[in-house]
Coordinates of C-alpha atoms in Angstrom, one line a residue:
X3 CA 0.0 0.0 0.0
X4 CA 1.4 3.3 -1.0
X5 CA 1.7 5.7 1.8
X6 CA 2.8 9.3 1.7
X7 CA 3.2 11.2 4.9
X8 CA 2.5 14.9 5.2
X9 CA 3.7 16.1 8.6
X10 CA 1.2 18.4 10.4
X11 CA 2.0 19.3 14.0
X12 CA -0.1 21.4 16.2
X13 CA -1.1 21.7 19.9
X14 CA -4.7 20.9 20.5
X15 CA -6.7 18.3 22.3
X16 CA -9.7 16.2 21.4
X17 CA -12.4 15.1 23.7
X18 CA -15.3 13.3 22.1
X19 CA -18.5 11.9 23.4
X20 CA -22.0 11.8 22.1
X21 CA -25.7 11.1 22.5
X22 CA -28.6 9.2 21.0
X23 CA -32.2 10.2 20.8
X24 CA -35.9 9.0 20.4
X25 CA -37.8 9.6 17.2
X26 CA -41.0 8.8 15.3
X27 CA -42.7 9.0 11.9
X28 CA -40.5 6.5 10.0
X29 CA -40.4 7.2 6.2
X30 CA -38.6 5.9 3.2
X31 CA -34.8 5.6 3.3
X32 CA -34.5 8.0 0.4
X33 CA -34.4 11.2 2.5
X34 CA -33.0 13.7 0.1
X35 CA -36.1 14.1 -2.0
X36 CA -35.8 17.7 -0.9
X37 CA -32.6 19.0 -2.3
X38 CA -32.7 22.5 -0.9
X39 CA -29.5 24.6 -1.0
X40 CA -28.8 24.1 2.7
X41 CA -25.1 24.9 2.5
X42 CA -25.6 28.5 1.3
X43 CA -26.0 29.9 4.8
X44 CA -22.3 29.3 5.8
X45 CA -20.7 30.9 2.7
X46 CA -20.8 34.6 3.1
X47 CA -17.6 35.2 5.0
X48 CA -14.6 36.2 2.8
X49 CA -11.7 35.1 4.9
X50 CA -10.0 32.1 6.4
X51 CA -11.1 31.5 9.9
X52 CA -8.3 31.7 12.4
X53 CA -6.9 28.4 13.5
X54 CA -7.8 27.9 17.2
X55 CA -6.3 25.9 20.0
X56 CA -8.8 24.0 22.1
X57 CA -8.3 23.3 25.8
X58 CA -6.6 20.1 26.8
X59 CA -9.3 18.0 28.2
X60 CA -8.8 14.4 27.0
X61 CA -11.1 11.6 28.0
X62 CA -8.3 9.1 27.3
X63 CA -4.5 9.0 27.2
X64 CA -4.0 10.1 23.6
X65 CA -4.4 13.5 22.0
X66 CA -6.2 12.5 18.8
X67 CA -6.0 16.0 17.3
X68 CA -2.2 16.1 17.2
X69 CA -1.0 14.1 14.2
X70 CA -0.4 13.8 10.5
X71 CA -2.5 13.4 7.3
X72 CA -1.4 10.1 5.6
X73 CA -2.3 9.2 2.0
X74 CA -3.9 5.8 2.1
X75 CA -5.2 4.1 -1.1
X76 CA -7.6 2.0 1.0
X77 CA -9.7 5.1 1.7
X78 CA -12.5 6.4 1.4
X79 CA -14.5 4.4 3.9
X80 CA -17.6 4.3 1.6
X81 CA -18.7 4.7 -1.9
X82 CA -20.6 8.0 -2.2
X83 CA -22.7 6.5 -5.1
X84 CA -24.0 3.9 -2.7
X85 CA -25.2 6.4 -0.1
X86 CA -28.7 7.7 -1.0
X87 CA -28.6 10.1 2.0
X88 CA -25.7 12.2 0.5
X89 CA -27.0 15.6 -0.7
X90 CA -25.9 17.1 -4.0
X91 CA -24.2 20.1 -2.3
X92 CA -21.4 17.9 -0.9
X93 CA -21.3 15.1 -3.4
X94 CA -18.3 16.5 -5.3
X95 CA -17.4 13.4 -7.4
X96 CA -21.1 13.1 -8.5
X97 CA -21.0 16.8 -9.4
X98 CA -18.1 16.4 -11.8
X99 CA -15.0 17.0 -9.7
X100 CA -12.3 15.3 -11.8
X101 CA -9.9 14.4 -9.0
X102 CA -10.5 12.1 -6.1
X103 CA -7.3 12.1 -4.0
X104 CA -9.0 14.3 -1.5
X105 CA -10.9 11.2 -0.4
X106 CA -7.8 9.2 0.4
X107 CA -6.2 11.1 3.2
X108 CA -6.3 9.4 6.6
X109 CA -5.7 11.1 9.9
X110 CA -2.9 9.5 12.0
X111 CA -2.4 10.8 15.6
X112 CA 1.3 11.0 16.7
X113 CA 0.9 9.2 20.0
X114 CA -1.5 6.4 19.3
X115 CA -3.6 4.7 16.6
X116 CA -6.9 6.0 15.4
X117 CA -9.0 2.9 14.6
X118 CA -10.6 2.6 11.2
X119 CA -14.3 3.2 11.4
X120 CA -16.2 -0.1 11.8
X121 CA -19.9 0.4 11.1
X122 CA -21.0 -2.9 12.7
X123 CA -19.0 -2.3 15.9
X124 CA -20.3 1.2 16.1
X125 CA -23.9 0.1 15.8
X126 CA -23.4 -2.6 18.4
X127 CA -22.0 -0.1 20.9
X128 CA -24.8 2.3 20.1
X129 CA -27.6 -0.2 20.3
X130 CA -30.9 1.3 21.6
X131 CA -29.3 4.7 21.8
X132 CA -29.8 8.1 20.2
X133 CA -27.0 10.3 19.0
X134 CA -27.9 13.9 18.1
X135 CA -25.8 16.4 16.3
X136 CA -27.0 20.0 16.9
X137 CA -25.9 23.1 15.0
X138 CA -25.5 24.6 11.6
X139 CA -25.1 23.2 8.0
X140 CA -21.6 22.1 8.7
X141 CA -22.9 19.9 11.5
X142 CA -25.4 18.6 9.0
X143 CA -22.4 17.9 6.8
X144 CA -21.0 15.8 9.6
X145 CA -24.3 14.1 10.2
X146 CA -24.5 13.0 6.5
X147 CA -21.0 11.6 6.9
X148 CA -21.9 9.5 9.9
X149 CA -25.1 8.2 8.2
X150 CA -23.1 7.3 5.1
X151 CA -20.5 5.5 7.3
X152 CA -23.1 3.2 8.9
X153 CA -25.9 2.8 6.3
X154 CA -23.9 0.4 4.0
X155 CA -24.0 -2.5 6.4
X156 CA -27.8 -2.3 6.8
X157 CA -30.3 -4.1 4.6
X158 CA -32.4 -1.8 2.4
X159 CA -35.6 -2.5 4.3
X160 CA -34.0 -2.0 7.7
X161 CA -33.1 1.7 7.5
X162 CA -35.2 4.7 7.3
X163 CA -35.4 8.5 7.8
X164 CA -38.0 10.5 9.7
X165 CA -38.6 14.2 10.3
X166 CA -39.8 16.1 13.4
X167 CA -39.8 19.9 13.0
X168 CA -36.1 21.0 12.6
X169 CA -34.9 17.5 13.4
X170 CA -34.2 14.7 11.0
X171 CA -33.3 11.2 12.1
X172 CA -31.7 8.1 10.5
X173 CA -33.0 4.9 12.0
X174 CA -31.0 1.6 12.1
X175 CA -34.0 -0.5 12.8
X176 CA -32.4 -3.8 13.9
X177 CA -30.2 -2.0 16.3
X178 CA -32.8 0.6 17.5
X179 CA -30.2 3.3 16.9
X180 CA -31.1 6.8 15.9
X181 CA -28.6 9.2 14.4
X182 CA -30.2 12.7 14.4
X183 CA -29.5 16.2 13.3
X184 CA -31.2 19.2 14.8
X185 CA -31.0 22.5 13.1
X186 CA -30.1 25.2 15.6
X187 CA -27.1 27.3 14.2
X188 CA -27.4 29.9 17.0
X189 CA -28.6 27.5 19.7
X190 CA -30.9 30.2 21.0
X191 CA -34.2 31.1 19.3
X192 CA -34.5 33.2 16.2
X193 CA -38.2 34.3 15.7
X194 CA -40.0 36.2 13.0
X195 CA -42.6 38.7 14.0
X196 CA -45.9 39.6 12.3
X197 CA -44.3 42.1 10.0
X198 CA -41.6 39.7 8.9
X199 CA -39.0 41.3 11.2
X200 CA -36.6 38.7 12.7
X201 CA -35.4 38.9 16.2
X202 CA -32.7 36.9 17.9
X203 CA -33.8 36.1 21.5
X204 CA -30.5 35.7 23.4
X205 CA -32.2 34.4 26.5
X206 CA -34.7 32.0 24.9
X207 CA -33.8 28.4 24.0
X208 CA -36.6 26.0 24.9
X209 CA -38.1 26.2 21.4
X210 CA -34.9 24.5 20.1
X211 CA -33.9 22.6 23.2
X212 CA -37.2 20.6 23.5
X213 CA -35.9 18.5 20.6
X214 CA -32.6 17.7 22.5
X215 CA -34.2 16.2 25.6
X216 CA -33.7 12.5 26.3
X217 CA -30.5 12.2 24.5
X218 CA -27.7 9.8 25.4
X219 CA -25.0 11.7 23.5
X220 CA -25.3 15.3 22.3
X221 CA -22.8 17.0 20.0
X222 CA -23.1 20.8 19.7
X223 CA -21.6 23.4 17.4
X224 CA -22.3 27.1 17.1
X225 CA -19.8 29.5 15.5
X226 CA -20.2 30.7 12.0
X227 CA -23.6 32.4 12.2
X228 CA -22.5 34.7 15.0
X229 CA -19.8 36.3 12.9
X230 CA -21.6 36.5 9.5
X231 CA -20.9 39.6 7.5
X232 CA -24.6 39.6 6.5
X233 CA -26.7 38.7 9.5
X234 CA -30.2 37.2 8.9
X235 CA -31.9 38.9 11.8
X236 CA -33.0 42.5 12.3
X237 CA -32.9 42.9 16.1
X238 CA -31.5 41.3 19.3
X239 CA -33.7 40.9 22.3
X240 CA -32.5 40.3 25.9
X241 CA -35.2 40.2 28.5
X242 CA -37.7 43.0 27.6
X243 CA -35.1 45.1 25.8
X244 CA -34.7 45.2 22.0
X245 CA -31.3 46.2 20.5
X246 CA -30.9 47.1 16.9
X247 CA -27.1 46.4 17.0
X248 CA -24.9 44.6 19.4
X249 CA -21.3 43.5 19.4
X250 CA -21.3 40.0 17.9
X251 CA -19.0 38.6 20.7
X252 CA -21.2 40.1 23.4
X253 CA -24.2 38.4 21.8
X254 CA -22.3 35.2 21.4
X255 CA -21.4 35.2 25.1
X256 CA -25.0 35.8 26.1
X257 CA -26.3 33.1 23.8
X258 CA -23.8 30.5 25.1
X259 CA -24.7 31.5 28.7
X260 CA -28.3 30.7 27.9
X261 CA -27.3 27.4 26.4
X262 CA -25.1 26.5 29.4
X263 CA -27.8 27.2 31.9
X264 CA -30.2 24.9 29.9
X265 CA -27.6 22.1 30.0
X266 CA -26.9 22.5 33.7
X267 CA -30.6 22.6 34.6
X268 CA -32.0 19.9 32.2
X269 CA -29.4 17.2 31.7
X270 CA -28.2 14.4 33.9
X271 CA -24.5 13.6 33.5
X272 CA -25.3 10.0 34.5
X273 CA -27.6 9.7 31.5
X274 CA -26.2 12.1 28.9
X275 CA -22.8 13.0 27.5
X276 CA -22.2 16.3 25.9
X277 CA -19.4 17.6 23.7
X278 CA -19.0 21.0 22.0
X279 CA -17.2 20.7 18.7
X280 CA -14.8 23.4 17.7
X281 CA -15.2 25.7 14.7
X282 CA -14.8 24.1 11.2
X283 CA -12.2 26.2 9.3
X284 CA -13.0 27.9 6.0
X285 CA -10.7 28.9 3.2
X286 CA -12.7 31.7 1.7
X287 CA -10.0 34.2 0.6
X288 CA -10.1 35.5 -2.9
X289 CA -13.9 35.4 -2.8
X290 CA -13.9 31.7 -2.3
X291 CA -11.5 30.8 -5.2
X292 CA -8.7 30.0 -2.7
X293 CA -9.9 26.4 -2.5
X294 CA -10.6 25.8 -6.2
X295 CA -8.4 23.3 -8.0
X296 CA -6.5 22.5 -4.8
X297 CA -5.4 18.8 -4.8
X298 CA -3.2 18.4 -1.7
X299 CA -3.4 19.3 2.0
X300 CA -1.5 22.4 3.1
X301 CA 1.9 21.7 4.5
X302 CA 1.7 24.6 7.0
X303 CA -1.1 26.7 8.4
X304 CA 0.7 29.0 10.8
X305 CA 0.9 28.9 14.6
X306 CA -2.4 28.1 16.3
X307 CA -3.9 30.9 18.3
X308 CA -7.1 31.3 20.2
X309 CA -9.8 33.5 18.8
X310 CA -12.0 35.7 21.0
X311 CA -14.9 33.4 20.1
X312 CA -13.0 30.3 21.4
X313 CA -12.0 32.2 24.6
X314 CA -15.6 33.0 25.3
X315 CA -16.6 29.3 24.7
X316 CA -13.9 28.0 27.0
X317 CA -14.9 30.5 29.8
X318 CA -18.5 29.4 29.5
X319 CA -17.6 25.7 29.8
X320 CA -15.4 26.3 32.8
X321 CA -18.3 27.9 34.7
X322 CA -20.7 25.0 34.1
X323 CA -21.6 22.3 36.6
X324 CA -22.2 19.8 33.8
X325 CA -19.0 18.3 32.4
X326 CA -18.9 19.4 28.7
X327 CA -15.9 18.4 26.6
X328 CA -14.5 20.6 23.9
X329 CA -13.6 18.5 20.8
X330 CA -11.0 20.2 18.6
X331 CA -11.2 19.5 14.9
X332 CA -10.1 23.0 13.7
X333 CA -6.4 22.7 13.0
X334 CA -6.4 19.2 11.5
X335 CA -9.2 20.4 9.2
X336 CA -7.4 23.7 8.4
X337 CA -4.8 21.8 6.5
X338 CA -7.4 20.4 4.1
X339 CA -7.9 23.3 1.7
X340 CA -8.2 20.6 -1.0
X341 CA -11.3 19.0 0.5
X342 CA -14.1 21.7 0.0
X343 CA -16.7 21.4 -2.7
X344 CA -15.6 24.7 -4.4
X345 CA -17.5 25.0 -7.7
X346 CA -18.5 21.3 -7.4
X347 CA -21.3 22.2 -5.0
X348 CA -23.5 21.6 -8.0
X349 CA -23.1 19.7 -11.3
X350 CA -20.3 21.1 -13.5
X351 CA -20.4 19.7 -17.0
X352 CA -17.0 20.7 -18.4
X353 CA -15.8 24.2 -18.2
X354 CA -15.5 26.1 -14.9
X355 CA -16.0 29.9 -15.2
X356 CA -16.1 32.8 -12.7
X357 CA -19.9 32.5 -13.0
X358 CA -19.7 29.4 -10.7
X359 CA -20.0 30.2 -7.1
X360 CA -17.4 28.3 -5.0
X361 CA -18.0 26.8 -1.6
X362 CA -14.9 26.8 0.6
X363 CA -16.8 26.3 3.9
X364 CA -18.5 22.9 3.7
X365 CA -16.7 19.6 2.9
X366 CA -16.9 17.1 0.1
X367 CA -18.1 13.7 1.1
X368 CA -16.4 11.3 1.5
X369 CA -13.9 13.6 3.1
X370 CA -12.8 15.4 6.3
X371 CA -16.0 15.0 8.3
X372 CA -15.4 11.2 8.1
X373 CA -12.3 11.8 10.2
X374 CA -14.3 13.8 12.7
X375 CA -16.6 10.8 13.0
X376 CA -13.7 8.3 13.2
X377 CA -12.4 10.3 16.2
X378 CA -15.9 10.4 17.7
X379 CA -16.3 6.6 17.3
X380 CA -12.9 6.0 18.9
X381 CA -13.9 7.9 22.1
X382 CA -17.0 5.8 22.8

């Protein structure tokens, strides 16, 4: 087996745990009948997110986030053409991307071995449980990855997808396992008033959180929407006061405080495990063309440093009674400028032109989110 090593060294920790949920209304296993442009919401920022350094809170003896990308011809872990749950926006090969080497990079930690994802073992460990991923469209990107990783070992008639408000659930029926995604990019509630004006309620969360209750493992993420250059709400509201403008980091801190209070008051650490996944990096310089036609991981991304957003998140987690683990995927993903959909977010016949709108925020599948899920599986 041909192996090429690309050294990537950084200083971050990974802590992973998750959660499994209840669900109803089982439908056909062909879930992407609705092919809405769900990735569009994460693409309006025009710069590479700063690489961040997560706190060192490991649940094991190995720092899974410190390692090397290794070219491995035995990857990817699944055939994208055999996964009916893969949406067009991240099915890069199906959309005409001519190269496929981006699918063949395997993450190898320096201090230990990261086990190859084994769908049958994963399902056996998760039997009767519900795992829920909560966040934005990049978390949905990760959810699709996890579903594609497990669905291939299940008979056609023994898997299905159901919907419940903002939540969608993949059912592995013989194992009574549910892998769910709940749309809540800001965690707190965004409401539309009678006149169409949208208000972000920084101290309200129950409208979203009611879908998270009863989980065995919860994986949260909330980052990109708070720093959008074009926000999708008109006002902020805190208590009875309405604010037309607010510093984005002040709002982020208040939103996380509301989330942390909900976790502390509503979850039992003997029944539920919670992780907060770090920010997924974007490579949006040059109006998104920075990731176009890139075929190899970056050799160097600069010295990791904490952003203000990460500092606020870490401060919030330290104050909590409930043990929440911060999983870092940021630096290992920051090397993978080659793995975004770019113009192959939709079908490209032959010629690529500047009329194509590139996506350097989400990830092609198979690809980087598969590694996030291999790490997740290893921590169970």
